[in-house]
Backbone as JSON, one array per atom type, in Angstrom:
{
  "sequence": "MPGDAPTEPGEEIFLPFPVPRESLTDGTHFRSTWLTASQAALRERGHGDRYAALLAPEHKEKILSIVAGLWLPMDVARAHYTACDKLDLPTNELVDIGMGAARRANATVLSIAFRLARNAGVNPWTILAQIQRIWDRTSKGGGVAVWKLGPKEARVEVVGYPLAYLRYNRTTFRGIVLAVVELFCKKMYVHEIPKLCTRRTLGFRLSWA",
  "N": [[-17.23, -17.14, -7.68], [-13.78, -15.93, -7.99], [-13.24, -12.5, -7.18], [-15.9, -11.57, -7.37], [-17.24, -9.21, -6.87], [-19.7, -6.59, -7.28], [-19.98, -4.42, -10.17], [-19.99, -0.99, -11.27], [-22.13, 0.73, -13.68], [-20.59, 0.77, -16.87], [-18.14, 0.01, -15.9], [-15.56, -2.52, -15.67], [-14.36, -5.65, -14.51], [-10.95, -5.94, -14.02], [-8.78, -7.14, -12.72], [-9.47, -9.73, -10.7], [-10.33, -10.33, -7.2], [-8.33, -12.71, -5.38], [-9.81, -14.72, -4.22], [-13.36, -15.07, -3.53], [-14.66, -11.96, -2.3], [-15.87, -12.0, 0.3], [-14.6, -14.13, 1.39], [-12.03, -13.46, 1.93], [-9.44, -13.32, 4.23], [-8.17, -11.47, 7.05], [-4.91, -9.98, 7.02], [-2.16, -11.6, 8.57], [0.56, -11.39, 8.93], [3.21, -9.08, 8.18], [5.39, -7.48, 5.87], [8.66, -6.69, 6.84], [10.2, -4.93, 5.43], [8.73, -2.69, 4.64], [8.43, -1.37, 7.06], [11.07, -0.71, 7.8], [11.7, 1.0, 5.69], [9.89, 3.04, 6.15], [10.77, 3.94, 8.67], [13.31, 4.94, 7.97], [12.58, 7.08, 6.31], [11.25, 8.72, 8.15], [13.33, 9.36, 9.92], [15.03, 10.8, 8.2], [13.51, 13.06, 7.86], [13.55, 14.25, 10.28], [11.92, 13.23, 12.27], [12.51, 11.04, 13.78], [13.24, 10.68, 16.58], [10.92, 11.47, 17.94], [9.1, 9.66, 16.92], [10.19, 7.23, 17.94], [9.77, 7.64, 20.65], [7.05, 7.42, 20.79], [6.44, 4.78, 20.39], [4.93, 1.73, 21.47], [5.86, 0.45, 24.62], [6.19, -2.37, 24.95], [6.82, -3.28, 22.44], [8.86, -1.77, 21.51], [11.75, -2.23, 21.58], [12.06, -4.41, 19.82], [11.01, -3.37, 17.41], [12.7, -1.22, 16.83], [14.99, -2.52, 16.18], [14.64, -4.05, 13.93], [15.23, -5.59, 10.7], [15.23, -5.35, 7.11], [13.18, -7.45, 4.98], [11.96, -9.49, 6.44], [9.22, -11.47, 7.79], [6.81, -10.1, 9.85], [4.77, -10.43, 12.8], [1.4, -9.22, 12.68], [0.64, -7.61, 14.83], [2.98, -6.41, 15.64], [3.64, -4.84, 13.42], [1.4, -3.18, 13.54], [1.9, -1.78, 15.91], [4.14, -0.27, 15.17], [3.03, 1.34, 13.07], [0.98, 2.62, 14.43], [2.4, 4.32, 16.11], [3.58, 5.91, 14.13], [1.26, 7.08, 13.09], [0.46, 8.66, 15.22], [2.18, 10.78, 15.05], [0.95, 12.59, 13.44], [1.32, 13.81, 10.87], [1.34, 16.15, 8.07], [-0.77, 15.77, 5.16], [0.47, 15.99, 2.58], [3.13, 15.46, 3.2], [2.98, 12.83, 4.11], [2.2, 11.49, 1.77], [4.54, 11.89, 0.3], [6.32, 10.43, 1.9], [5.31, 7.86, 1.51], [5.87, 7.55, -1.24], [8.65, 7.65, -1.17], [9.16, 5.38, 0.38], [8.35, 3.37, -1.35], [10.33, 3.51, -3.31], [12.56, 2.73, -1.82], [11.92, 0.13, -1.32], [12.34, -1.25, -3.62], [14.05, -3.32, -4.27], [13.09, -5.62, -3.19], [10.1, -6.27, -2.23], [8.94, -4.82, -4.31], [10.22, -5.51, -6.61], [9.2, -6.68, -8.92], [7.73, -4.63, -10.18], [9.71, -2.68, -10.77], [11.35, -4.1, -12.45], [9.64, -4.71, -14.64], [9.16, -2.13, -15.54], [11.31, -1.46, -17.08], [10.92, -2.5, -19.54], [9.97, -2.23, -23.01], [7.01, -0.66, -24.31], [5.26, -0.93, -22.15], [2.56, -0.12, -19.87], [0.38, 1.5, -17.42], [-1.55, -0.53, -16.98], [-0.07, -2.8, -17.22], [1.4, -3.1, -14.82], [-0.68, -3.05, -12.99], [-1.89, -5.45, -13.46], [-0.28, -7.12, -12.05], [-0.61, -6.64, -9.39], [-1.66, -8.15, -7.27], [0.3, -10.09, -6.91], [2.35, -8.48, -5.96], [1.16, -7.64, -3.6], [1.11, -10.06, -2.21], [3.73, -10.28, -1.48], [3.85, -8.47, 0.46], [1.91, -8.78, 2.48], [0.66, -11.44, 4.5], [-2.19, -12.69, 3.82], [-5.42, -11.21, 3.1], [-6.31, -9.29, 0.12], [-6.26, -7.97, -3.29], [-8.03, -6.14, -5.78], [-8.78, -4.98, -9.11], [-10.53, -2.61, -11.0], [-11.52, -1.64, -14.27], [-12.14, 1.53, -15.32], [-12.03, 3.16, -17.46], [-10.07, 3.88, -20.46], [-7.72, 4.98, -19.35], [-8.05, 4.91, -16.62], [-8.68, 3.65, -13.39], [-9.94, 1.6, -10.68], [-8.78, 0.64, -7.55], [-9.02, -1.78, -5.07], [-8.47, -2.82, -1.75], [-8.74, -5.48, 0.46], [-9.07, -6.94, 3.69], [-6.99, -5.8, 5.16], [-5.57, -5.1, 8.02], [-4.51, -2.7, 8.95], [-5.7, -0.6, 7.77], [-7.3, 1.34, 8.92], [-5.75, 3.33, 9.98], [-4.73, 6.63, 9.53], [-2.17, 7.33, 8.67], [-1.36, 5.02, 7.25], [-3.31, 4.81, 5.21], [-2.78, 7.14, 3.75], [0.0, 7.13, 3.14], [-0.06, 4.83, 1.62], [-1.34, 5.71, -0.66], [0.78, 7.25, -1.71], [2.62, 5.2, -2.24], [1.3, 3.7, -4.24], [1.15, 5.7, -6.17], [3.91, 6.19, -6.73], [4.71, 3.72, -7.77], [2.99, 3.1, -10.0], [3.4, 5.32, -11.55], [5.78, 4.85, -12.76], [5.15, 3.83, -15.19], [3.92, 5.63, -16.82], [3.39, 9.08, -17.96], [2.23, 10.96, -16.21], [0.61, 10.69, -13.08], [-2.3, 10.19, -11.09], [-3.75, 9.79, -7.92], [-6.46, 9.09, -5.86], [-8.21, 8.87, -2.78], [-11.08, 6.82, -2.17], [-13.52, 7.56, -0.2], [-15.8, 6.07, 0.78], [-15.02, 3.48, 0.48], [-13.0, 3.09, 2.23], [-12.33, 1.63, 5.16], [-12.09, 0.07, 8.41], [-10.67, -2.18, 7.65], [-10.36, -2.11, 4.92], [-9.37, -0.59, 1.78], [-9.77, 1.89, -0.76], [-9.06, 3.21, -3.97], [-8.98, 5.66, -6.56], [-7.56, 5.74, -9.69], [-5.91, 7.63, -12.18], [-4.35, 8.51, -15.29], [-1.87, 9.96, -17.53]],
  "CA": [[-16.01, -16.91, -8.47], [-12.91, -14.89, -7.47], [-13.5, -11.15, -7.65], [-17.28, -11.48, -7.81], [-17.86, -7.97, -6.4], [-20.44, -5.92, -8.35], [-19.37, -3.27, -10.83], [-20.88, 0.1, -11.65], [-22.29, 0.81, -15.14], [-19.41, 1.24, -17.58], [-16.92, -0.57, -15.34], [-15.34, -3.95, -15.89], [-13.33, -6.2, -13.65], [-9.68, -6.14, -14.72], [-8.06, -8.15, -11.93], [-10.36, -10.11, -9.6], [-9.74, -10.8, -5.95], [-7.87, -14.1, -5.54], [-10.96, -15.54, -3.81], [-14.48, -14.14, -3.31], [-14.39, -10.91, -1.31], [-16.28, -12.38, 1.64], [-13.73, -15.2, 1.88], [-10.7, -12.93, 2.21], [-9.13, -13.18, 5.65], [-7.25, -10.37, 7.37], [-3.49, -10.31, 7.05], [-1.61, -11.99, 9.88], [1.97, -10.99, 8.97], [3.51, -7.94, 7.32], [6.8, -7.47, 5.5], [9.42, -5.69, 7.6], [10.8, -3.96, 4.5], [7.97, -1.44, 4.67], [8.7, -0.69, 8.32], [12.4, -0.1, 7.77], [11.63, 2.12, 4.75], [9.17, 4.1, 6.85], [11.66, 4.48, 9.7], [14.35, 5.73, 7.3], [11.97, 8.33, 5.87], [10.98, 9.56, 9.33], [14.61, 9.89, 10.42], [15.49, 11.81, 7.25], [12.69, 14.26, 8.01], [13.69, 14.76, 11.63], [10.86, 12.74, 13.16], [12.92, 9.77, 14.34], [13.19, 10.63, 18.04], [9.53, 11.55, 18.39], [8.52, 8.35, 16.58], [10.67, 6.22, 18.9], [9.14, 7.9, 21.95], [5.64, 7.07, 20.71], [6.29, 3.34, 20.26], [4.48, 1.01, 22.65], [7.05, -0.1, 25.29], [6.35, -3.82, 24.79], [7.31, -3.58, 21.09], [9.86, -0.77, 21.12], [13.08, -2.8, 21.31], [11.99, -5.24, 18.62], [10.77, -2.54, 16.23], [13.87, -0.39, 16.54], [16.12, -3.36, 15.77], [14.28, -4.9, 12.8], [15.91, -5.43, 9.42], [14.34, -5.57, 5.97], [13.09, -8.78, 4.39], [11.4, -10.48, 7.35], [7.78, -11.44, 8.06], [6.54, -9.73, 11.23], [3.37, -10.54, 13.2], [0.68, -7.98, 12.4], [0.58, -6.71, 15.99], [4.22, -5.63, 15.64], [3.45, -3.82, 12.38], [0.41, -2.23, 14.05], [2.56, -0.92, 16.9], [4.95, 0.68, 14.4], [2.22, 2.31, 12.34], [0.25, 3.44, 15.39], [3.32, 5.4, 16.49], [3.66, 6.8, 12.97], [0.01, 7.81, 12.99], [0.41, 9.66, 16.3], [2.97, 11.94, 14.64], [-0.04, 13.5, 12.85], [2.01, 14.58, 9.84], [0.44, 16.66, 7.03], [-1.07, 14.83, 4.08], [1.48, 16.01, 1.5], [4.35, 14.8, 3.68], [2.7, 11.4, 4.15], [2.27, 10.99, 0.39], [5.97, 11.85, -0.05], [6.92, 9.31, 2.63], [4.91, 6.66, 0.79], [6.62, 7.47, -2.49], [10.02, 7.3, -0.82], [9.18, 3.99, 0.84], [8.26, 2.52, -2.55], [11.65, 3.47, -3.96], [13.47, 1.96, -0.97], [11.51, -1.28, -1.32], [12.35, -1.76, -5.0], [14.87, -4.53, -4.44], [12.45, -6.79, -2.57], [8.67, -6.44, -2.49], [8.52, -4.16, -5.55], [11.14, -5.84, -7.7], [8.4, -6.96, -10.12], [7.4, -3.35, -10.82], [10.89, -2.02, -11.31], [11.82, -4.9, -13.58], [8.72, -4.51, -15.76], [9.24, -0.75, -16.02], [12.42, -1.33, -18.01], [10.53, -3.09, -20.82], [9.31, -1.34, -23.96], [5.59, -0.89, -24.56], [4.48, -1.15, -20.94], [1.7, 0.97, -19.44], [-0.09, 1.2, -16.07], [-2.27, -1.8, -16.89], [0.94, -3.84, -17.09], [1.72, -3.33, -13.42], [-1.91, -3.34, -12.26], [-2.15, -6.88, -13.6], [0.62, -7.83, -11.13], [-0.71, -6.03, -8.07], [-1.85, -9.19, -6.25], [1.62, -10.68, -6.66], [3.07, -7.53, -5.1], [0.53, -7.7, -2.28], [1.51, -11.3, -1.56], [5.07, -10.06, -0.93], [3.68, -7.45, 1.49], [1.05, -9.24, 3.56], [0.14, -12.8, 4.48], [-3.62, -12.52, 4.02], [-5.98, -10.09, 2.38], [-6.22, -9.37, -1.34], [-6.44, -6.74, -4.08], [-8.72, -6.26, -7.06], [-8.71, -3.77, -9.94], [-11.6, -2.41, -11.98], [-11.22, -0.72, -15.37], [-13.18, 2.54, -15.43], [-11.82, 3.79, -18.76], [-8.76, 3.51, -21.02], [-6.63, 5.43, -18.48], [-8.63, 5.14, -15.31], [-8.91, 2.38, -12.7], [-10.21, 1.59, -9.24], [-8.07, -0.42, -6.83], [-9.57, -2.05, -3.74], [-7.72, -3.73, -0.88], [-9.61, -6.05, 1.5], [-8.31, -7.77, 4.63], [-5.79, -5.06, 5.56], [-5.91, -4.67, 9.38], [-3.94, -1.4, 9.26], [-6.35, 0.38, 6.89], [-7.99, 2.39, 9.68], [-4.8, 4.36, 10.38], [-4.56, 7.66, 8.49], [-0.8, 7.22, 8.14], [-1.31, 3.94, 6.27], [-4.13, 5.17, 4.04], [-2.18, 8.22, 2.97], [1.26, 6.67, 2.55], [-0.42, 3.86, 0.59], [-1.53, 6.54, -1.87], [2.1, 7.58, -2.24], [3.23, 3.98, -2.78], [0.65, 3.43, -5.53], [1.58, 6.76, -7.09], [5.3, 5.99, -7.15], [4.86, 2.49, -8.56], [2.29, 3.17, -11.29], [3.97, 6.42, -12.32], [6.89, 4.32, -13.56], [4.62, 3.32, -16.44], [3.2, 6.69, -17.55], [3.99, 10.4, -17.81], [1.67, 11.62, -15.04], [-0.28, 9.78, -12.36], [-3.12, 10.79, -10.04], [-4.36, 8.78, -7.04], [-7.36, 9.7, -4.89], [-8.96, 7.95, -1.93], [-12.53, 6.72, -2.29], [-13.84, 7.47, 1.24], [-16.78, 5.04, 1.14], [-14.35, 2.18, 0.41], [-11.94, 3.06, 3.23], [-12.88, 1.23, 6.45], [-11.06, -0.44, 9.32], [-9.89, -3.26, 7.03], [-10.39, -2.0, 3.45], [-8.95, 0.65, 1.15], [-10.19, 2.05, -2.16], [-8.43, 4.36, -4.63], [-9.27, 5.9, -7.98], [-6.32, 6.06, -10.39], [-6.0, 8.12, -13.56], [-3.01, 8.84, -15.76], [-1.68, 10.51, -18.88]],
  "C": [[-15.13, -15.87, -7.8], [-13.3, -13.53, -8.04], [-14.92, -10.94, -8.09], [-18.0, -10.25, -7.28], [-18.58, -7.29, -7.56], [-19.67, -4.76, -8.94], [-20.44, -2.24, -11.11], [-21.04, 0.09, -13.17], [-21.04, 1.4, -15.81], [-18.1, 0.71, -17.04], [-16.79, -2.03, -15.76], [-14.23, -4.42, -14.97], [-12.09, -6.47, -14.48], [-8.85, -7.21, -14.04], [-8.95, -8.51, -10.75], [-9.6, -10.37, -8.31], [-9.33, -12.26, -6.12], [-8.92, -15.13, -5.11], [-12.12, -14.57, -3.65], [-14.22, -13.19, -2.15], [-14.7, -11.36, 0.12], [-15.41, -13.49, 2.23], [-12.33, -14.71, 2.22], [-10.51, -12.74, 3.71], [-8.15, -12.03, 5.87], [-5.81, -10.86, 7.42], [-3.02, -10.62, 8.46], [-0.15, -11.57, 10.06], [2.22, -9.92, 7.92], [5.01, -7.89, 7.08], [7.56, -6.35, 6.2], [10.06, -4.63, 6.71], [10.07, -2.63, 4.53], [8.21, -0.67, 5.97], [10.06, -0.01, 8.3], [12.44, 1.09, 6.81], [10.94, 3.31, 5.4], [10.06, 4.75, 7.91], [12.74, 5.37, 9.09], [13.81, 7.09, 6.87], [11.71, 9.27, 7.05], [12.28, 10.15, 9.89], [15.12, 10.99, 9.51], [14.77, 13.14, 7.45], [12.71, 14.81, 9.43], [12.64, 14.3, 12.62], [11.28, 11.49, 13.94], [12.8, 9.68, 15.86], [11.76, 10.64, 18.55], [8.8, 10.24, 18.09], [8.91, 7.3, 17.6], [9.99, 6.39, 20.25], [7.68, 7.48, 21.96], [5.39, 5.57, 20.58], [5.82, 2.71, 21.58], [5.68, 0.32, 23.3], [7.28, -1.59, 25.04], [6.89, -4.21, 23.42], [8.53, -2.74, 20.7], [11.2, -1.39, 20.74], [13.08, -3.6, 20.01], [11.87, -4.38, 17.36], [12.01, -1.73, 15.86], [15.08, -1.21, 16.09], [15.8, -4.24, 14.55], [15.14, -4.6, 11.58], [14.92, -5.76, 8.31], [14.3, -7.05, 5.6], [12.5, -9.85, 5.27], [9.87, -10.38, 7.38], [7.58, -11.16, 9.54], [5.08, -9.99, 11.57], [2.67, -9.19, 13.03], [0.62, -7.06, 13.61], [1.86, -5.89, 16.12], [4.13, -4.51, 14.6], [2.47, -2.75, 12.86], [1.03, -1.27, 15.05], [3.42, 0.14, 16.21], [4.07, 1.76, 13.78], [1.33, 3.14, 13.25], [1.11, 4.6, 15.86], [3.47, 6.4, 15.35], [2.43, 7.69, 12.86], [-0.07, 8.92, 14.03], [1.27, 10.88, 16.02], [2.09, 13.01, 14.0], [0.61, 14.42, 11.8], [1.03, 15.04, 8.77], [0.33, 15.68, 5.86], [0.02, 14.81, 3.01], [2.78, 15.34, 1.93], [4.16, 13.29, 3.73], [2.74, 10.79, 2.75], [3.73, 10.88, -0.04], [6.68, 10.69, 0.66], [6.57, 8.01, 1.95], [5.68, 6.47, -0.5], [8.07, 7.07, -2.21], [10.15, 5.86, -0.36], [9.14, 3.03, -0.33], [9.63, 2.41, -3.23], [12.64, 2.66, -3.15], [13.17, 0.47, -1.05], [11.71, -1.94, -2.67], [13.14, -3.05, -5.17], [14.2, -5.79, -3.92], [10.99, -6.88, -2.99], [8.22, -5.81, -3.8], [9.43, -4.47, -6.72], [10.41, -6.12, -9.0], [8.16, -5.67, -10.89], [8.61, -2.73, -11.48], [11.5, -2.8, -12.47], [10.95, -4.7, -14.82], [8.87, -3.13, -16.38], [10.36, -0.55, -17.03], [12.07, -1.85, -19.41], [9.82, -2.07, -21.71], [7.83, -1.68, -24.07], [4.73, -1.13, -23.35], [3.62, 0.07, -20.64], [1.15, 0.62, -18.06], [-0.85, -0.11, -15.93], [-1.29, -2.97, -16.73], [1.22, -4.15, -15.62], [0.46, -3.62, -12.61], [-2.29, -4.82, -12.37], [-1.33, -7.71, -12.61], [0.41, -7.43, -9.67], [-0.97, -7.05, -6.95], [-0.54, -9.88, -5.92], [2.44, -9.78, -5.74], [2.49, -7.57, -3.68], [0.98, -8.95, -1.52], [2.93, -11.22, -0.99], [5.03, -9.06, 0.22], [2.97, -8.0, 2.72], [0.69, -10.7, 3.39], [-1.33, -12.73, 4.84], [-4.1, -11.27, 3.32], [-5.82, -10.25, 0.88], [-6.55, -8.04, -1.99], [-7.18, -7.07, -5.35], [-8.67, -4.92, -7.78], [-9.89, -3.77, -10.9], [-11.15, -1.41, -13.05], [-12.39, 0.23, -15.54], [-13.14, 3.24, -16.78], [-10.45, 3.42, -19.27], [-7.58, 3.88, -20.12], [-7.15, 5.75, -17.09], [-9.0, 3.8, -14.68], [-9.32, 2.62, -11.25], [-9.49, 0.4, -8.64], [-8.7, -0.56, -5.45], [-8.7, -3.08, -3.02], [-8.66, -4.19, 0.23], [-8.76, -6.95, 2.4], [-7.01, -7.15, 5.07], [-6.04, -4.47, 6.95], [-5.37, -3.3, 9.78], [-4.63, -0.27, 8.49], [-6.96, 1.53, 7.65], [-7.05, 3.54, 10.08], [-4.58, 5.35, 9.24], [-3.17, 7.59, 7.87], [-0.74, 6.18, 7.04], [-2.12, 4.27, 5.01], [-3.4, 6.15, 3.14], [-0.84, 7.82, 2.36], [1.01, 5.61, 1.48], [-0.69, 4.58, -0.73], [-0.19, 6.85, -2.52], [2.8, 6.38, -2.85], [2.64, 3.66, -4.15], [1.09, 4.45, -6.57], [2.97, 6.51, -7.62], [5.45, 4.79, -8.06], [4.23, 2.65, -9.94], [2.86, 4.28, -12.16], [5.2, 5.99, -13.11], [6.45, 3.97, -14.97], [3.84, 4.37, -17.24], [3.88, 8.03, -17.3], [3.52, 11.11, -16.54], [0.61, 10.74, -14.42], [-1.04, 10.54, -11.28], [-3.78, 9.66, -9.24], [-5.19, 9.5, -6.0], [-8.06, 8.61, -4.07], [-10.43, 7.95, -2.33], [-13.05, 6.51, -0.87], [-14.79, 6.33, 1.6], [-16.17, 3.63, 1.12], [-13.24, 2.04, 1.44], [-12.57, 2.81, 4.6], [-11.75, 0.75, 7.34], [-10.17, -1.5, 8.67], [-9.89, -3.2, 5.5], [-9.89, -0.63, 3.01], [-9.5, 0.69, -0.28], [-9.58, 3.33, -2.74], [-8.87, 4.44, -6.08], [-7.99, 6.39, -8.63], [-6.64, 6.61, -11.76], [-4.62, 8.56, -13.99], [-3.02, 9.39, -17.18], [-0.35, 10.02, -19.42]]
}
């Protein structure tokens, strides 16, 4: 069955993986919107020139000329995020970059979240139920599942994400989740689950008030 991963005592599956975990394939293409949002954030913070200098020469021209809304091969996205990772920015700045990227992406990949947030009676579970749909606008391949740990606590796991091993991606992903889910509550907390973070997987614990 989809989402047949085991749960811990007291947990329940809220949103299963779209197919069994072991059947999830790695993403092959990535949405350029996230790259352009990342580039804008780096330029605003004065990192643009150093980032450009760190890009692999074979991808540099293409990456610096991309526009939002396209599907890019994963090796192009990897080249962008490898350069970002080499900047070795502090954790708090990376979380802020992720939050800013989420706001810039609201008209395309995150339009579902921003539209739902305008409705009365919504809460974080409202958007967590849609997280696979959002992922499908981000990556061709991979999947997301959500576990309910308590009334205001959840675990989110991403499988088949070839960029998960990069610290830049793990940390800015925290900021993206924070910015999106915080639209549906007063205060949001997101923490990495280290044992669930591998070369192709991510895991986060969410809680809110």
